[in-house]
Amino acid sequence: STYKLNYRNSKCVFILLEDHIKVAGTGSTQCSGRVEIYHNNIWGTVCDDEWDLNDAAVVCRELNCGAALSAPTSALFGEGSDQIWLNKVACSGNERSLAECEHGGFAKHNCDHSVPIRLVGSTLLSGRVEIYYNNIWGTACDNGWDLNDASVVCRELGYGAALGAFSLASSGEDTGQIWLDDVDCSGNESSLTECQHNGFGKHNCRHSKDAGVVCSGEESVPIQLAGPTYCSGRVEVYNKTWGTVCGTSWDLNDASVVCRELGCGVAKKALQSFQFGNKPGQTWLYDVTCSGNESSLTQCQYSGFGNNNCSPAGMVEPVKSEDHSDVFGVFPGESTAFLSWFLIFIQMLSSYLSQWFGDVFGREFSAFFFTASIYRLLTKDDTGEPMSL
């Protein structure tokens, strides 16, 4: 038992309460939060099975918080821990305390603090989203399903960043229970059930609209520029194989993110042409829309990953850095990998020249470009400016 201190007519009155109640959790206030009750000297939570506005009204009255505005479920204020006291609470709305309402009995429940989720598909990192609720696995409808929702799923499963939010049963249809519809995540939630939705089992869709996701399995997706230098060329991203990015809506903000991610300084142009050549095969991203402040391209909004309606004409996304360098065509942020490629080219060229002009000329030609390249690498920092030695 515990004591509650009431102030009435300037006198202190101690009222003995069999079971005390409070609200807690992420984002909670004095009158909003996760419902917890104190029983047998232990704080515990209440399962949301059959939880409704009548139940919330009793809690608000008990806390002197006025009328109940809503009765959120699915751990909206974060998941509790340890003890679960009540389940299937059924209040008429007139009770003085939650303990007076009908329920299954203290500590008698079949629920958990969290709702398990999984992906059902051809790979570990992609598939149809399923939620385990009331001892049954069920799906989520794709109404309003977007990358924010997919990001929460991937984060909850520990699968890295979300690469795509698919719909229309592109991950395969299920035939059983449908649990969630109209899911609306901000993208910062720790679990899918913390997002806004219609409530478990409340939907108006069929399994042909099952929601699915693709996760990266890592914090970011490898990216490169296929062109004459490390910092200019056709944008390509890697998902088991290198693929291109569709040119629809591609602009300088998108190019800026690519340049930042590759350490190439500021983007000068975002080209939508075949200047760097067309690449047959997979197109991974399309309808990319960046604000320009993202740290990686996959943090931007896009319509899907490997599921697109882009024609080959829009597959080329050249990006150029702001500052050009010397005659070697090297841009700021150039890596040693590019330098190695360049030196191999010089070696092959010097071998060819040796056949025509003699070994002495070939060796001198090779030595000159080798020395110049090493000097440039050692005397410029990541910004392309000379370092003080």
XYZ file of C-alpha atoms in Angstrom:
389
model
C 0.000 0.000 0.000
C 0.969 3.624 -0.333
C -0.303 7.033 0.678
C -1.652 9.903 -1.345
C -1.476 13.418 0.001
C -4.575 15.541 -0.636
C -4.782 19.260 -0.015
C -8.295 20.374 0.942
C -9.275 23.484 2.914
C -5.608 23.994 3.805
C -5.571 20.757 5.803
C -3.479 17.674 5.089
C -5.499 14.505 4.764
C -3.877 11.085 4.280
C -5.981 8.688 2.239
C -5.019 5.016 2.171
C -5.198 3.589 -1.322
C -5.259 -0.131 -2.040
C -3.849 0.404 -5.519
C -2.228 3.608 -6.708
C -1.950 4.724 -10.344
C 0.311 6.959 -12.422
C 1.285 7.728 -16.000
C 4.863 7.396 -17.256
C 6.923 6.830 -20.371
C 8.476 8.718 -23.267
C 6.807 12.076 -23.841
C 4.534 11.679 -20.826
C 3.080 14.573 -18.815
C 1.151 14.766 -15.562
C -1.999 13.740 -17.430
C -0.771 11.692 -20.391
C 1.434 8.651 -20.671
C 1.687 4.910 -20.173
C -0.724 3.712 -17.447
C 0.968 2.025 -14.484
C -0.553 0.777 -11.242
C 1.058 0.045 -7.885
C 0.112 -3.364 -6.484
C 1.853 -5.583 -3.946
C 4.597 -2.955 -3.602
C 5.439 -3.189 -7.322
C 4.671 -0.853 -10.215
C 3.300 -2.649 -13.261
C 1.633 -1.905 -16.588
C -1.750 -2.595 -18.184
C -2.174 -4.480 -21.464
C -4.039 -2.657 -24.213
C -6.335 -5.570 -25.112
C -9.862 -4.072 -25.307
C -8.544 -0.772 -23.898
C -10.926 2.048 -24.820
C -12.112 5.542 -23.880
C -14.186 4.310 -20.914
C -11.055 2.817 -19.354
C -9.094 6.002 -20.037
C -11.905 8.088 -18.500
C -11.561 6.237 -15.192
C -7.793 6.779 -15.155
C -8.182 10.503 -15.880
C -10.766 10.835 -13.114
C -8.531 8.984 -10.664
C -5.622 11.310 -11.512
C -7.810 14.443 -11.329
C -6.995 15.135 -14.973
C -10.457 15.927 -16.290
C -12.060 14.166 -19.245
C -10.224 11.569 -21.316
C -9.412 12.754 -24.832
C -8.133 9.466 -26.238
C -7.046 5.976 -25.257
C -3.772 5.269 -27.119
C -2.571 1.694 -27.463
C 0.488 -0.153 -28.784
C 3.046 1.407 -26.417
C 2.576 4.936 -27.747
C 4.551 6.275 -24.754
C 7.179 3.549 -24.881
C 7.270 0.006 -23.604
C 7.219 -0.787 -19.909
C 9.360 -3.413 -18.219
C 9.056 -6.197 -15.668
C 5.587 -6.665 -14.160
C 2.314 -6.607 -16.116
C -0.636 -6.335 -13.737
C -3.851 -6.064 -15.730
C -5.284 -7.276 -19.026
C -8.658 -6.981 -20.760
C -9.789 -4.119 -18.559
C -13.501 -3.342 -19.084
C -14.680 -0.170 -17.355
C -18.170 1.278 -17.643
C -16.608 4.698 -17.217
C -18.210 5.461 -13.854
C -15.744 3.661 -11.578
C -13.691 5.638 -9.055
C -10.491 3.720 -9.783
C -9.147 1.375 -12.425
C -8.951 -1.446 -9.883
C -12.761 -1.352 -9.587
C -13.207 -2.150 -13.281
C -13.653 -5.671 -14.551
C -10.408 -7.333 -15.614
C -8.828 -10.743 -15.905
C -7.192 -10.597 -12.487
C -3.893 -9.231 -11.269
C -0.899 -10.691 -13.125
C -3.200 -12.850 -15.258
C -2.497 -11.971 -18.873
C -1.253 -13.278 -22.217
C 0.484 -10.140 -23.446
C 3.985 -8.739 -23.587
C 5.457 -5.256 -23.314
C 6.445 -5.313 -26.966
C 4.838 -6.585 -30.146
C 7.246 -8.756 -32.196
C 7.633 -8.059 -35.909
C 9.344 -9.901 -38.752
C 9.948 -9.781 -42.504
C 8.657 -12.631 -44.650
C 10.355 -12.772 -48.046
C 13.178 -14.160 -50.110
C 15.946 -12.565 -48.012
C 16.573 -11.698 -44.378
C 16.581 -7.975 -45.147
C 13.451 -7.706 -47.283
C 9.916 -8.931 -47.304
C 6.340 -8.510 -46.177
C 5.974 -6.865 -42.758
C 4.262 -9.066 -40.170
C 3.279 -8.267 -36.580
C 2.714 -10.843 -33.823
C -0.346 -9.851 -31.830
C -2.795 -11.882 -29.749
C -0.761 -15.017 -30.512
C -1.250 -14.581 -34.274
C 1.067 -13.279 -36.988
C -0.635 -10.701 -39.206
C 0.234 -8.138 -41.869
C 0.097 -4.360 -42.274
C -1.824 -2.621 -45.066
C 0.047 -0.334 -47.428
C -2.368 2.608 -47.069
C -0.066 5.563 -46.413
C 2.931 3.230 -46.160
C 6.157 5.146 -46.830
C 9.874 5.276 -46.106
C 9.352 6.646 -42.582
C 7.352 3.539 -41.683
C 9.940 1.286 -43.322
C 12.750 3.053 -41.427
C 11.111 2.212 -38.096
C 10.746 -1.451 -39.091
C 14.390 -1.758 -40.190
C 15.623 -0.011 -37.046
C 13.483 -2.192 -34.772
C 14.852 -5.344 -36.390
C 18.438 -4.056 -36.330
C 18.646 -4.237 -40.113
C 20.170 -0.825 -40.802
C 18.638 1.838 -43.029
C 15.440 1.425 -45.027
C 16.046 1.206 -48.758
C 12.435 0.996 -49.838
C 8.827 0.862 -48.695
C 6.926 -1.473 -51.000
C 3.228 -2.042 -51.439
C 0.705 -3.947 -53.521
C 2.046 -7.257 -52.242
C 5.329 -6.843 -54.114
C 6.815 -8.981 -51.338
C 4.133 -11.654 -51.795
C 0.596 -11.873 -50.444
C -0.374 -13.438 -47.139
C -3.705 -15.147 -46.497
C -4.187 -14.736 -42.746
C -4.817 -11.926 -40.279
C -4.414 -8.234 -41.111
C -3.442 -6.303 -37.987
C -2.512 -2.747 -38.951
C -3.773 -0.135 -41.381
C -3.060 3.554 -42.020
C 0.298 3.319 -40.229
C 1.814 6.783 -39.845
C 5.337 6.930 -38.397
C 7.441 10.048 -37.986
C 10.511 7.865 -38.493
C 11.900 8.361 -34.981
C 9.879 5.685 -33.182
C 11.701 2.721 -31.664
C 9.027 0.226 -32.721
C 6.306 0.028 -35.358
C 3.533 -0.220 -32.790
C 4.524 3.174 -31.378
C 3.430 4.759 -34.663
C -0.063 6.059 -35.226
C -2.492 3.532 -36.738
C -6.170 2.596 -36.698
C -5.803 -0.015 -33.981
C -5.121 -3.728 -34.142
C -7.465 -5.537 -36.489
C -9.134 -2.348 -37.720
C -8.643 -2.063 -41.476
C -10.404 -1.777 -44.823
C -7.903 -3.562 -47.069
C -7.064 -6.969 -48.476
C -3.828 -8.912 -48.624
C -3.224 -7.600 -52.129
C -2.171 -4.418 -50.317
C 0.275 -5.960 -47.836
C 3.129 -3.618 -46.892
C 6.762 -4.599 -47.349
C 10.233 -3.162 -46.804
C 13.834 -3.583 -47.911
C 16.569 -2.871 -45.358
C 20.230 -2.244 -46.079
C 21.688 -4.417 -43.359
C 24.122 -1.566 -42.675
C 23.943 2.125 -41.888
C 24.497 3.238 -45.472
C 24.642 1.813 -48.972
C 27.931 1.919 -50.937
C 27.959 4.549 -53.657
C 30.346 5.476 -56.471
C 30.676 7.688 -59.537
C 31.385 5.897 -62.809
C 33.273 8.456 -64.864
C 36.670 9.859 -65.797
C 37.574 10.769 -62.194
C 36.667 9.798 -58.652
C 34.475 12.894 -58.230
C 32.604 13.048 -61.537
C 30.499 10.520 -63.324
C 27.324 8.490 -63.365
C 25.924 7.865 -59.860
C 25.776 4.181 -58.924
C 24.673 2.462 -55.717
C 25.455 -1.071 -54.599
C 22.965 -3.766 -53.613
C 24.720 -7.062 -54.336
C 25.496 -5.514 -57.719
C 26.128 -1.966 -58.895
C 23.074 -0.212 -60.295
C 22.208 3.282 -61.458
C 19.948 6.071 -60.229
C 17.062 7.293 -62.360
C 17.256 10.898 -63.513
C 13.663 11.859 -62.676
C 13.670 15.068 -60.592
C 17.459 14.858 -60.113
C 18.822 18.271 -59.066
C 21.718 20.043 -57.353
C 20.489 19.134 -53.862
C 20.728 15.447 -54.753
C 24.168 15.955 -56.293
C 25.337 17.813 -53.174
C 24.532 14.815 -50.992
C 26.489 12.500 -53.290
C 29.523 14.800 -53.287
C 29.409 15.096 -49.500
C 29.093 11.343 -49.044
C 32.102 10.713 -51.276
C 34.202 13.506 -49.764
C 34.230 15.439 -53.034
C 33.445 18.918 -51.778
C 30.583 20.992 -53.180
C 28.550 19.855 -56.181
C 28.890 22.103 -59.205
C 26.363 20.485 -61.534
C 23.689 17.809 -61.522
C 23.565 16.498 -65.072
C 20.816 14.447 -66.690
C 22.477 13.343 -69.897
C 24.513 10.517 -71.370
C 27.748 12.459 -70.970
C 29.261 9.630 -68.929
C 27.635 6.840 -70.892
C 24.598 4.644 -70.377
C 24.857 1.570 -68.155
C 22.725 -1.460 -69.019
C 21.289 -3.466 -66.164
C 19.670 -2.648 -62.838
C 18.341 0.763 -61.860
C 18.168 0.880 -58.060
C 16.801 4.317 -57.141
C 14.310 6.649 -58.778
C 12.433 9.854 -57.926
C 15.223 10.830 -55.520
C 14.443 13.998 -53.554
C 17.093 15.343 -51.165
C 16.987 18.490 -49.069
C 20.750 18.745 -49.541
C 21.611 18.271 -45.857
C 21.540 14.471 -45.731
C 24.770 12.615 -45.019
C 24.039 9.826 -47.510
C 21.899 9.385 -50.610
C 19.774 6.660 -49.032
C 18.656 9.097 -46.324
C 16.843 11.091 -49.020
C 13.282 10.416 -50.055
C 12.830 8.121 -53.046
C 10.062 6.008 -54.519
C 11.639 2.603 -54.186
C 14.718 0.442 -54.320
C 14.951 -1.712 -57.413
C 11.264 -1.259 -58.219
C 10.961 1.482 -60.782
C 9.335 2.754 -63.944
C 12.375 4.624 -65.216
C 13.311 4.457 -68.883
C 16.992 4.017 -69.847
C 17.106 7.651 -70.923
C 16.932 8.730 -67.288
C 19.572 6.426 -65.883
C 22.557 8.732 -65.981
C 23.215 11.020 -63.012
C 26.601 12.756 -63.470
C 27.889 14.861 -60.613
C 30.831 17.254 -60.716
C 32.782 18.815 -57.891
C 33.072 22.571 -57.556
C 36.851 22.815 -57.821
C 38.713 21.289 -60.766
C 42.385 20.515 -60.379
C 45.305 20.246 -62.772
C 45.699 18.488 -66.123
C 45.374 15.061 -64.523
C 41.633 15.621 -64.073
C 41.798 14.885 -60.356
C 39.162 16.469 -58.093
C 39.165 17.221 -54.343
C 38.711 14.155 -52.210
C 40.433 11.866 -54.695
C 41.320 8.472 -53.245
C 44.446 6.379 -53.552
C 42.355 3.845 -55.484
C 41.999 6.308 -58.350
C 45.691 7.179 -58.181
C 46.548 3.484 -58.462
C 44.371 3.196 -61.553
C 46.043 6.271 -63.051
C 49.559 4.941 -62.437
C 48.677 1.622 -64.071
C 47.537 3.561 -67.108
C 50.832 5.523 -67.167
C 52.802 2.291 -66.903
C 50.960 0.784 -69.865
C 51.419 3.965 -71.886
C 55.146 4.150 -71.136
C 55.540 0.530 -72.205
C 53.849 1.355 -75.494
C 56.061 4.450 -76.019
C 59.184 2.416 -75.268
C 58.449 0.203 -78.250
C 58.436 3.244 -80.547
C 60.931 5.651 -79.013
C 63.195 3.398 -76.949
C 63.394 2.266 -73.337
C 65.104 5.440 -72.097
C 62.260 7.678 -73.279
C 59.656 5.295 -71.849
C 61.309 5.164 -68.430
C 61.701 8.952 -68.289
C 58.056 9.451 -69.305
C 56.877 7.029 -66.623
C 59.144 8.506 -63.940
C 57.927 12.041 -64.664
C 54.216 11.247 -64.257
C 54.840 8.936 -61.312
C 56.787 11.643 -59.457
C 54.179 14.295 -60.280
C 51.334 12.088 -59.079
C 53.018 11.178 -55.788
C 53.920 14.827 -55.196
C 50.318 15.841 -55.747
C 48.990 13.152 -53.404
C 51.377 14.080 -50.603
C 50.967 17.847 -50.867
C 47.172 18.169 -50.905
C 44.750 17.549 -48.096
C 41.111 16.388 -48.344
C 39.979 19.839 -49.456
C 42.436 19.890 -52.361
C 44.555 22.640 -50.799
C 48.349 22.355 -50.374
C 49.416 21.086 -46.965
C 52.106 22.833 -44.983
C 55.075 20.486 -44.753
